[in-house]
Coordinates of C-alpha atoms in Angstrom, one line a residue:
Chain A
M87 CA -14.5 -1.8 12.9
A88 CA -13.7 0.2 9.8
L89 CA -11.0 0.7 7.9
A90 CA -8.3 3.3 9.8
K91 CA -7.5 7.1 8.7
R92 CA -4.2 6.8 8.0
I93 CA -1.5 9.1 9.6
I94 CA 1.2 9.0 6.8
P95 CA 4.2 10.7 8.3
C96 CA 6.6 12.5 4.8
L97 CA 10.6 12.5 4.7
D98 CA 11.8 14.8 2.9
V99 CA 15.3 13.7 1.5
D100 CA 17.9 16.3 0.1
K101 CA 21.7 14.1 -0.6
G102 CA 20.7 11.9 2.5
R103 CA 19.2 14.2 5.6
V104 CA 16.2 14.6 6.5
V105 CA 15.1 18.1 5.5
K106 CA 12.4 20.3 5.7
G107 CA 11.7 24.3 4.5
V108 CA 9.2 26.4 4.7
N109 CA 8.0 26.8 1.4
F110 CA 11.0 25.0 0.5
V111 CA 12.8 28.2 2.2
G112 CA 15.0 28.0 5.1
I113 CA 15.4 24.3 5.4
R114 CA 16.2 22.6 8.4
D115 CA 18.1 19.8 9.2
A116 CA 15.9 16.9 10.5
G117 CA 18.3 13.7 10.1
D118 CA 19.2 10.2 9.2
P119 CA 16.6 9.1 6.7
V120 CA 17.2 5.2 7.5
E121 CA 16.9 6.4 12.0
V122 CA 13.7 8.7 11.3
A123 CA 11.9 6.1 9.4
K124 CA 12.2 3.8 12.2
R125 CA 11.1 5.9 14.6
Y126 CA 7.7 6.6 12.9
N127 CA 7.6 2.7 12.1
E128 CA 7.8 2.2 16.0
Q129 CA 5.5 5.0 16.6
G130 CA 3.4 3.4 14.9
A131 CA 2.9 5.4 11.7
D132 CA 0.4 4.0 8.8
E133 CA 3.1 4.5 6.4
I134 CA 5.9 6.3 5.1
T135 CA 6.5 8.8 2.3
F136 CA 9.8 9.2 1.3
L137 CA 10.1 12.9 -1.2
D138 CA 13.5 13.0 -3.0
I139 CA 14.1 16.4 -3.3
T140 CA 18.0 15.7 -4.4
A141 CA 18.4 17.4 -7.2
T142 CA 22.2 16.0 -8.8
H143 CA 22.5 12.4 -10.1
E144 CA 25.1 10.9 -7.7
G145 CA 22.5 12.2 -4.5
R146 CA 20.4 9.7 -7.1
E147 CA 21.9 7.1 -5.9
T148 CA 21.7 7.4 -2.4
T149 CA 18.3 7.9 -2.3
V150 CA 18.4 4.0 -3.8
H151 CA 20.3 2.9 -1.2
T152 CA 18.9 4.3 1.3
V153 CA 15.3 3.5 -0.3
E154 CA 16.6 -0.6 0.4
Q155 CA 17.8 0.0 4.2
I156 CA 14.3 1.5 5.6
A157 CA 12.6 -1.4 3.2
A158 CA 14.8 -4.0 5.3
E159 CA 14.1 -2.7 8.9
V160 CA 10.6 -0.9 8.0
F161 CA 7.3 -3.8 7.6
I162 CA 4.5 -0.9 6.6
P163 CA 3.9 0.6 3.0
L164 CA 6.4 2.6 2.2
T165 CA 5.7 4.9 -1.1
V166 CA 8.6 7.2 -2.8
G167 CA 8.4 10.0 -4.5
G168 CA 10.8 12.8 -6.5
G169 CA 12.4 12.5 -9.7
I170 CA 10.0 9.3 -11.0
R171 CA 10.5 10.0 -15.3
E172 CA 10.8 6.9 -16.6
I173 CA 9.3 3.9 -16.4
K174 CA 12.7 2.3 -15.2
D175 CA 13.2 4.8 -12.0
I176 CA 9.8 3.4 -11.4
R177 CA 11.9 0.1 -11.9
T178 CA 14.5 0.6 -10.0
M179 CA 12.6 2.4 -6.4
L180 CA 10.3 -1.5 -6.5
N181 CA 13.2 -3.2 -6.4
A182 CA 14.2 -1.6 -3.9
G183 CA 11.6 -1.7 -1.8
A184 CA 8.8 0.4 -2.0
D185 CA 5.5 -0.3 -2.6
K186 CA 4.4 3.0 -4.7
V187 CA 5.9 6.1 -6.2
G188 CA 5.0 8.7 -6.4
I189 CA 4.3 10.9 -10.2
N190 CA 4.4 14.3 -9.8
S191 CA 5.9 16.9 -13.0
A192 CA 6.9 13.7 -15.4
A193 CA 2.6 12.9 -15.9
I194 CA 2.2 16.9 -16.6
H195 CA 5.1 16.8 -19.7
R196 CA 3.8 13.4 -20.6
P197 CA 0.0 12.6 -18.8
D198 CA -0.3 8.2 -20.5
F199 CA 3.4 8.0 -18.0
V200 CA 0.8 7.4 -15.7
K201 CA -1.1 4.8 -17.6
E202 CA 1.9 3.1 -19.3
A203 CA 2.9 3.5 -15.2
A204 CA -0.3 1.9 -14.0
D205 CA -0.6 -1.0 -16.9
R206 CA 2.9 -2.4 -16.4
F207 CA 3.6 -2.2 -12.0
G208 CA -0.7 -2.3 -11.7
S209 CA -2.3 1.1 -10.3
Q210 CA -1.5 -0.1 -6.5
C211 CA 1.1 1.2 -6.6
I212 CA 0.8 4.4 -8.5
V213 CA 0.1 7.8 -6.8
I214 CA -0.4 10.9 -8.8
A215 CA 1.5 13.5 -6.5
I216 CA -0.6 17.3 -7.2
D217 CA 0.7 20.2 -6.6
A218 CA -2.2 22.9 -6.0
K219 CA -2.4 26.7 -5.7
R220 CA -5.6 28.4 -5.4
V221 CA -5.5 30.9 -8.0
A222 CA -8.9 33.3 -9.7
N223 CA -12.0 31.6 -9.1
E224 CA -14.1 30.7 -12.2
A225 CA -15.9 32.9 -14.4
D226 CA -19.6 31.2 -12.5
G227 CA -17.4 32.3 -8.9
R228 CA -16.4 28.8 -7.7
P229 CA -13.6 27.9 -6.2
R230 CA -9.7 27.6 -9.6
W231 CA -6.9 26.1 -7.7
E232 CA -4.7 24.8 -10.3
I233 CA -1.4 22.7 -10.3
F234 CA 2.4 24.3 -10.3
T235 CA 5.9 22.7 -10.5
H236 CA 8.8 24.1 -9.6
G237 CA 8.5 24.2 -5.9
G238 CA 5.1 26.2 -6.7
R239 CA 6.6 28.7 -8.3
K240 CA 5.9 27.8 -12.0
P241 CA 1.8 27.4 -12.5
T242 CA 0.6 25.0 -15.7
G243 CA -3.0 26.6 -16.1
I244 CA -4.1 22.9 -15.9
N245 CA -7.5 22.3 -13.5
A246 CA -6.6 20.2 -10.6
V247 CA -9.6 18.5 -10.3
E248 CA -9.8 17.9 -13.4
W249 CA -5.7 16.5 -13.0
A250 CA -7.1 14.8 -10.5
I251 CA -9.9 12.8 -12.8
K252 CA -7.9 12.6 -16.0
M253 CA -4.6 10.9 -13.7
V254 CA -7.1 8.2 -12.0
A255 CA -9.0 7.4 -14.7
N256 CA -5.6 6.9 -16.5
G257 CA -4.6 4.7 -13.9
A258 CA -3.5 7.1 -10.5
G259 CA -4.5 4.1 -7.7
E260 CA -4.3 7.5 -5.1
V261 CA -3.6 10.9 -5.0
L262 CA -1.0 12.7 -2.5
L263 CA -3.0 16.3 -2.8
T264 CA -0.1 19.0 -1.3
S265 CA -1.0 22.9 -1.1
M266 CA 1.8 24.1 -2.1
D267 CA -0.1 28.0 -0.4
G268 CA -0.2 25.9 2.6
D269 CA 3.0 23.6 2.6
G270 CA 5.2 24.2 5.7
T271 CA 3.0 27.2 6.9
K272 CA 1.9 25.2 9.6
A273 CA -2.2 27.2 9.0
G274 CA -3.3 24.1 7.9
Y275 CA -4.5 22.0 4.8
D276 CA -6.7 22.8 2.2
L277 CA -10.3 21.5 3.1
A278 CA -12.0 23.4 -0.1
L279 CA -9.2 22.0 -2.0
T280 CA -9.0 18.2 -0.4
R281 CA -12.5 17.8 -0.5
A282 CA -13.2 19.0 -3.8
I283 CA -10.5 16.2 -4.9
S284 CA -12.1 13.9 -2.7
E285 CA -15.5 14.2 -3.8
A286 CA -14.4 14.1 -7.2
V287 CA -12.1 10.3 -7.7
P288 CA -13.0 6.9 -6.2
V289 CA -9.7 6.7 -4.8
P290 CA -7.8 7.4 -1.8
V291 CA -6.8 10.7 -2.0
I292 CA -3.5 11.8 0.9
A293 CA -4.0 14.9 2.2
S294 CA -0.6 17.0 2.7
G295 CA 0.9 20.4 3.0
G296 CA 0.7 22.5 5.9
V297 CA -0.2 21.3 9.0
G298 CA 0.5 22.8 12.0
N299 CA -1.4 21.2 14.5
L300 CA -4.0 18.3 15.9
D301 CA -6.8 20.2 14.8
H302 CA -5.5 20.6 11.5
M303 CA -5.1 16.8 10.7
V304 CA -8.8 16.0 12.7
A305 CA -10.5 18.6 9.9
G306 CA -8.6 17.7 7.2
I307 CA -10.4 14.1 7.6
T308 CA -13.7 15.1 8.8
E309 CA -14.4 18.7 6.1
G310 CA -11.2 17.6 4.3
L311 CA -12.8 13.7 2.7
A312 CA -9.2 12.6 3.1
D313 CA -8.1 9.3 3.8
A314 CA -5.0 10.2 5.0
V315 CA -3.4 12.8 6.3
L316 CA 0.9 13.4 5.7
A317 CA 2.8 15.7 7.8
A318 CA 6.1 15.9 7.8
S319 CA 7.2 18.8 10.6
I320 CA 5.4 18.9 13.7
F321 CA 6.5 15.2 13.8
H322 CA 9.7 15.4 13.4
F323 CA 10.7 18.1 15.2
G324 CA 9.3 16.4 18.8
E325 CA 6.0 18.9 18.4
Y326 CA 3.6 16.0 18.7
T327 CA 4.3 11.9 18.8
V328 CA 1.9 9.8 15.7
P329 CA 0.5 8.0 19.5
E330 CA -0.7 11.6 20.1
A331 CA -2.2 12.4 16.7
K332 CA -4.0 8.5 16.6
A333 CA -5.4 9.3 20.4
Y334 CA -6.6 13.3 19.9
M335 CA -8.1 12.0 16.3
A336 CA -9.3 8.5 17.8
A337 CA -10.7 10.9 20.5
R338 CA -12.6 12.9 17.6
G339 CA -14.5 9.5 16.3
I340 CA -12.3 8.7 13.8
E341 CA -11.1 5.2 13.2
V342 CA -7.7 4.9 13.6
R343 CA -4.8 2.2 13.9
L344 CA -3.7 2.2 17.6
Chain B
M57 CA 13.8 -24.5 11.4
S58 CA 17.4 -22.9 10.3
S59 CA 18.1 -26.0 7.7
S60 CA 14.1 -25.1 6.2
S61 CA 14.0 -23.2 3.0
V62 CA 10.9 -21.3 1.9
A63 CA 9.6 -20.6 -2.2
V64 CA 9.1 -17.2 -3.5
V65 CA 7.3 -18.4 -6.4
D66 CA 8.5 -14.6 -8.7
Y67 CA 6.0 -14.7 -11.8
G68 CA 6.7 -11.2 -12.9
M69 CA 4.0 -10.0 -10.4
G70 CA 5.2 -7.1 -8.8
N71 CA 7.4 -6.5 -6.2
L72 CA 8.6 -9.4 -3.9
H73 CA 11.8 -7.4 -2.2
S74 CA 8.9 -6.9 0.2
V75 CA 8.3 -10.1 1.1
A76 CA 11.9 -12.1 0.8
S77 CA 13.0 -9.3 3.2
A78 CA 10.2 -9.3 6.1
L79 CA 10.6 -12.9 5.6
E80 CA 14.4 -13.2 6.8
K81 CA 13.9 -10.8 9.5
V82 CA 11.6 -13.2 11.2
G83 CA 13.3 -16.1 9.8
D84 CA 15.7 -17.3 11.9
G85 CA 18.3 -18.0 9.2
V86 CA 15.9 -20.6 6.8
K87 CA 16.6 -19.5 3.3
V88 CA 14.6 -17.7 1.4
I89 CA 14.8 -18.2 -2.1
V90 CA 13.6 -16.0 -4.7
T91 CA 12.6 -17.9 -8.3
D92 CA 10.8 -18.6 -10.9
C93 CA 12.0 -22.7 -11.2
P94 CA 9.3 -25.5 -11.0
E95 CA 12.2 -28.0 -9.1
T96 CA 13.8 -25.4 -6.8
I97 CA 10.1 -24.1 -5.7
L98 CA 9.3 -28.0 -5.7
G99 CA 12.2 -28.2 -4.0
A100 CA 11.6 -25.9 -1.0
D101 CA 9.6 -26.5 2.2
R102 CA 7.5 -24.1 2.6
V103 CA 6.1 -22.1 -0.9
I104 CA 5.0 -18.1 -0.4
F105 CA 2.2 -17.7 -3.5
P106 CA 2.6 -13.6 -3.8
G107 CA 1.4 -11.2 -6.2
V108 CA 0.3 -7.6 -7.0
G109 CA -1.4 -6.3 -10.1
A110 CA -3.8 -7.4 -12.3
I111 CA -5.2 -11.3 -12.8
R112 CA -5.5 -11.8 -16.5
D113 CA -1.7 -11.1 -16.4
C114 CA -0.7 -13.5 -13.1
M115 CA -2.6 -16.2 -14.8
A116 CA -1.1 -15.6 -18.3
E117 CA 2.7 -15.4 -16.2
L118 CA 2.1 -18.5 -14.4
K119 CA 0.2 -20.3 -17.9
A120 CA 3.2 -19.4 -19.5
R121 CA 6.5 -20.2 -17.3
G122 CA 4.7 -23.8 -16.2
L123 CA 4.2 -22.6 -12.5
D124 CA 0.3 -22.9 -12.9
E125 CA 0.7 -26.6 -12.8
V126 CA 3.5 -25.9 -9.7
I127 CA 0.9 -24.0 -7.3
Q128 CA -1.2 -27.1 -8.2
E129 CA 1.5 -29.7 -7.2
V130 CA 2.3 -27.6 -3.5
A131 CA -1.6 -27.1 -2.6
A132 CA -1.4 -31.2 -2.1
Q133 CA 1.9 -31.4 -0.8
K134 CA 3.6 -28.6 1.7
P135 CA 2.1 -25.5 3.5
M136 CA 1.5 -22.9 0.7
L137 CA 1.3 -18.8 2.1
G138 CA -0.9 -17.0 -0.9
I139 CA -0.8 -13.0 -0.5
C140 CA -3.1 -10.2 -2.1
L141 CA -3.5 -11.5 -6.1
G142 CA -1.5 -14.8 -4.9
M143 CA -4.9 -15.5 -2.9
Q144 CA -7.3 -15.3 -5.5
A145 CA -5.7 -16.7 -8.1
L146 CA -5.7 -20.0 -6.2
L147 CA -9.5 -19.7 -6.0
E148 CA -12.2 -20.4 -9.4
S149 CA -12.2 -17.6 -11.2
S150 CA -12.6 -13.6 -10.9
E151 CA -14.2 -10.7 -12.8
E152 CA -11.8 -9.0 -13.2
N153 CA -10.6 -8.4 -16.5
D154 CA -14.0 -8.6 -18.1
G155 CA -13.7 -11.8 -16.5
V156 CA -10.5 -14.7 -15.5
E157 CA -10.9 -18.8 -15.1
C158 CA -8.3 -18.8 -11.7
L159 CA -6.9 -22.1 -10.3
D160 CA -9.5 -23.7 -8.4
I161 CA -7.7 -25.3 -6.4
L162 CA -10.1 -23.6 -2.9
P163 CA -13.6 -23.0 -4.0
G164 CA -15.1 -19.6 -4.1
A165 CA -15.2 -16.5 -6.3
V166 CA -13.7 -12.5 -7.2
K167 CA -15.9 -10.0 -7.3
F168 CA -15.6 -6.1 -7.6
F169 CA -15.9 -3.9 -5.4
G170 CA -17.9 -2.0 -7.3
N171 CA -17.9 2.1 -8.0
D172 CA -21.2 2.8 -5.7
L173 CA -19.9 1.4 -2.0
H174 CA -20.9 2.7 1.2
D175 CA -20.6 1.6 4.5
S176 CA -24.1 0.6 7.2
A177 CA -23.7 4.1 7.7
G178 CA -24.5 5.0 4.4
T179 CA -20.5 6.7 4.5
R180 CA -18.8 6.2 0.8
L181 CA -15.9 4.4 0.4
K182 CA -13.1 4.7 -1.7
V183 CA -12.2 1.6 -3.9
P184 CA -9.1 0.2 -4.3
H185 CA -10.1 -1.0 -0.3
M186 CA -5.9 0.0 0.5
G187 CA -5.0 0.8 4.4
W188 CA -5.6 -1.0 7.7
N189 CA -8.9 -2.6 8.3
N190 CA -9.7 -5.7 11.2
V191 CA -9.7 -8.6 10.5
A192 CA -11.8 -10.8 12.6
Q193 CA -10.9 -14.1 13.3
T194 CA -13.1 -17.1 11.7
I195 CA -11.4 -20.1 12.9
E196 CA -8.4 -21.4 15.1
H197 CA -4.9 -21.8 13.5
P198 CA -1.9 -22.2 13.3
L199 CA -1.4 -19.4 11.8
W200 CA -2.9 -16.8 13.8
A201 CA -1.2 -18.1 17.3
G202 CA 0.2 -15.0 19.0
I203 CA -2.0 -12.3 16.7
A204 CA -5.4 -10.6 19.1
N205 CA -8.5 -10.7 17.2
D206 CA -9.6 -8.0 15.4
S207 CA -5.7 -7.5 14.7
R208 CA -5.4 -4.7 11.6
F209 CA -3.2 -5.5 8.8
Y210 CA -3.1 -3.2 5.4
F211 CA -4.0 -4.6 2.2
V212 CA -5.0 -3.0 -1.2
H213 CA -7.3 -4.7 -3.4
S214 CA -10.2 -3.6 -5.7
Y215 CA -11.5 -6.9 -6.5
Y216 CA -12.6 -9.0 -3.1
V217 CA -12.7 -13.1 -2.7
D218 CA -16.7 -14.6 -1.7
A219 CA -15.9 -18.1 -0.2
P220 CA -19.1 -20.6 0.3
E221 CA -16.4 -22.3 3.0
F222 CA -12.7 -22.5 4.3
V223 CA -12.6 -18.7 6.0
A224 CA -10.8 -17.9 8.0
G225 CA -10.7 -14.0 8.2
T226 CA -12.7 -11.0 6.9
A227 CA -13.1 -7.7 7.8
D228 CA -15.8 -5.6 7.3
Y229 CA -15.3 -2.7 3.6
G230 CA -19.1 -2.2 2.3
V231 CA -19.5 -6.1 2.1
Q232 CA -18.0 -9.0 3.9
V233 CA -14.4 -9.5 2.7
H234 CA -13.3 -13.4 3.1
A235 CA -10.0 -11.8 4.0
A236 CA -8.2 -15.2 4.9
L237 CA -9.0 -18.8 3.6
A238 CA -7.4 -22.2 5.1
C239 CA -7.6 -25.5 4.2
E240 CA -5.5 -28.7 4.5
N241 CA -1.6 -27.3 4.1
V242 CA -3.1 -23.3 2.2
F243 CA -3.5 -20.5 3.7
A244 CA -4.0 -17.3 2.0
V245 CA -4.9 -14.0 3.2
Q246 CA -6.4 -11.1 1.2
F247 CA -3.8 -8.5 3.1
H248 CA -0.4 -8.2 2.8
P249 CA 1.5 -9.3 6.2
E250 CA 4.4 -8.2 4.9
K251 CA 3.7 -4.6 5.7
S252 CA 1.3 -5.2 8.1
G253 CA 3.9 -4.1 11.2
E254 CA 4.2 -6.5 13.8
A255 CA 1.0 -8.3 12.8
G256 CA 1.9 -9.6 9.7
L257 CA 5.4 -10.6 10.8
R258 CA 4.2 -12.5 13.0
L259 CA 1.8 -14.4 10.4
L260 CA 5.5 -14.7 8.5
R261 CA 6.5 -16.3 11.1
N262 CA 3.9 -18.6 12.4
F263 CA 3.8 -20.2 8.4
L264 CA 7.5 -20.4 8.7
N265 CA 6.3 -23.1 11.8
W266 CA 4.1 -24.1 10.6
D267 CA 5.2 -27.7 9.8
R268 CA 1.7 -30.5 10.0
P269 CA -1.8 -28.8 8.8
V270 CA -4.1 -30.6 11.1
A271 CA -7.5 -31.6 9.4
S272 CA -9.6 -30.7 12.8
F273 CA -8.4 -27.0 12.7
F274 CA -10.9 -26.6 10.1
P275 CA -15.0 -26.4 10.9
V276 CA -17.0 -29.1 10.0
T277 CA -18.9 -27.3 6.5
G278 CA -21.3 -28.9 3.8

């Protein structure tokens, strides 16, 4: 009897369709986001994350409508990220039915944005989304990860662990941590990165990027010390269902909601 | 039930979309009104008192709109369900924001989980308490009808209720969280039924069907 570790299917949505690429290249269509969200809800997903990767303004109108449709049918927490740049973007998504919003590059451009957002809407709905890559070790030999933007192509020079600490101090209530090295590769989460950040911040951490099998999800919890594990393609393309993932984790002593 | 109405109190504390759409989902034609109008709230058959955010802002917004007295009146009159910060506001006081006096409708205090929270095995626990936790039902109550004991509900909070009586459900998170309180026509929950899947929808449906609060549902206290 304890708080369950969460399993979170992630919908990367482009112009109204769920897509998933390998390191953002070779994108495959994975269906209608409302239908996909309903399916995961019926399977017992603990939460759903919706990442809008649409670049155009017109596409973003579609996104708001899609979030509204999901929220009217799916009564579990819904996080929406992608393109959240201003307070009004947050209000739009919360009004559309999102419970939390993920803030990523807007925080890098203006770190106070997270503080303003948390002051306005409460920490419980502000997720700091961090895309990190392993870089050359620190001078003392410790591993170092930096924040990257533009789908992992553009380095910022910001230390990912220090950034997480700073954003949580600014009011973020949760960390969505994506390893850009792992994303789409199915090689597993970056466990050292996940653990470093989970130990550094008091708030929950969601491990993301690289899940290829159920052992990766188990390791994200037991070795990465994540509070939740996020996955996309292994669920979208039917390799595993959410109940299979939960049963597998439960059999390995992880508290899950069955 | 098709002729009945439920008011969702809108006082600027968070997103009420989810609560309203969950009520519409289970309501079987019930009229769902999201409002800050005192007359409308007092005219509804049932009232939901939700809320997310910080307690000082919550109390300030209630007072600014004259809703603190409205909530007191509702609590004395008709079925009311407090959710999350709405539950906390019903108690005597909260430690949040350096200490805030609340509505004092139910006895008890709201306390901080602290920065050094551990479970019984010594594992560090994150704050906020975020996610699906088991709720042990400590009394029988119409709002628990059809919901298995120890069902999981979705929580997200950094402060928790510690009440001396009227406890209807508990959750374990380093400390004993009073996850539900029940006193006459008032029911209050720390978790979010509108985000708790089937169990949560059932609780909301039970609330909409809850007509006659009966004193004998409650254990003898004192």
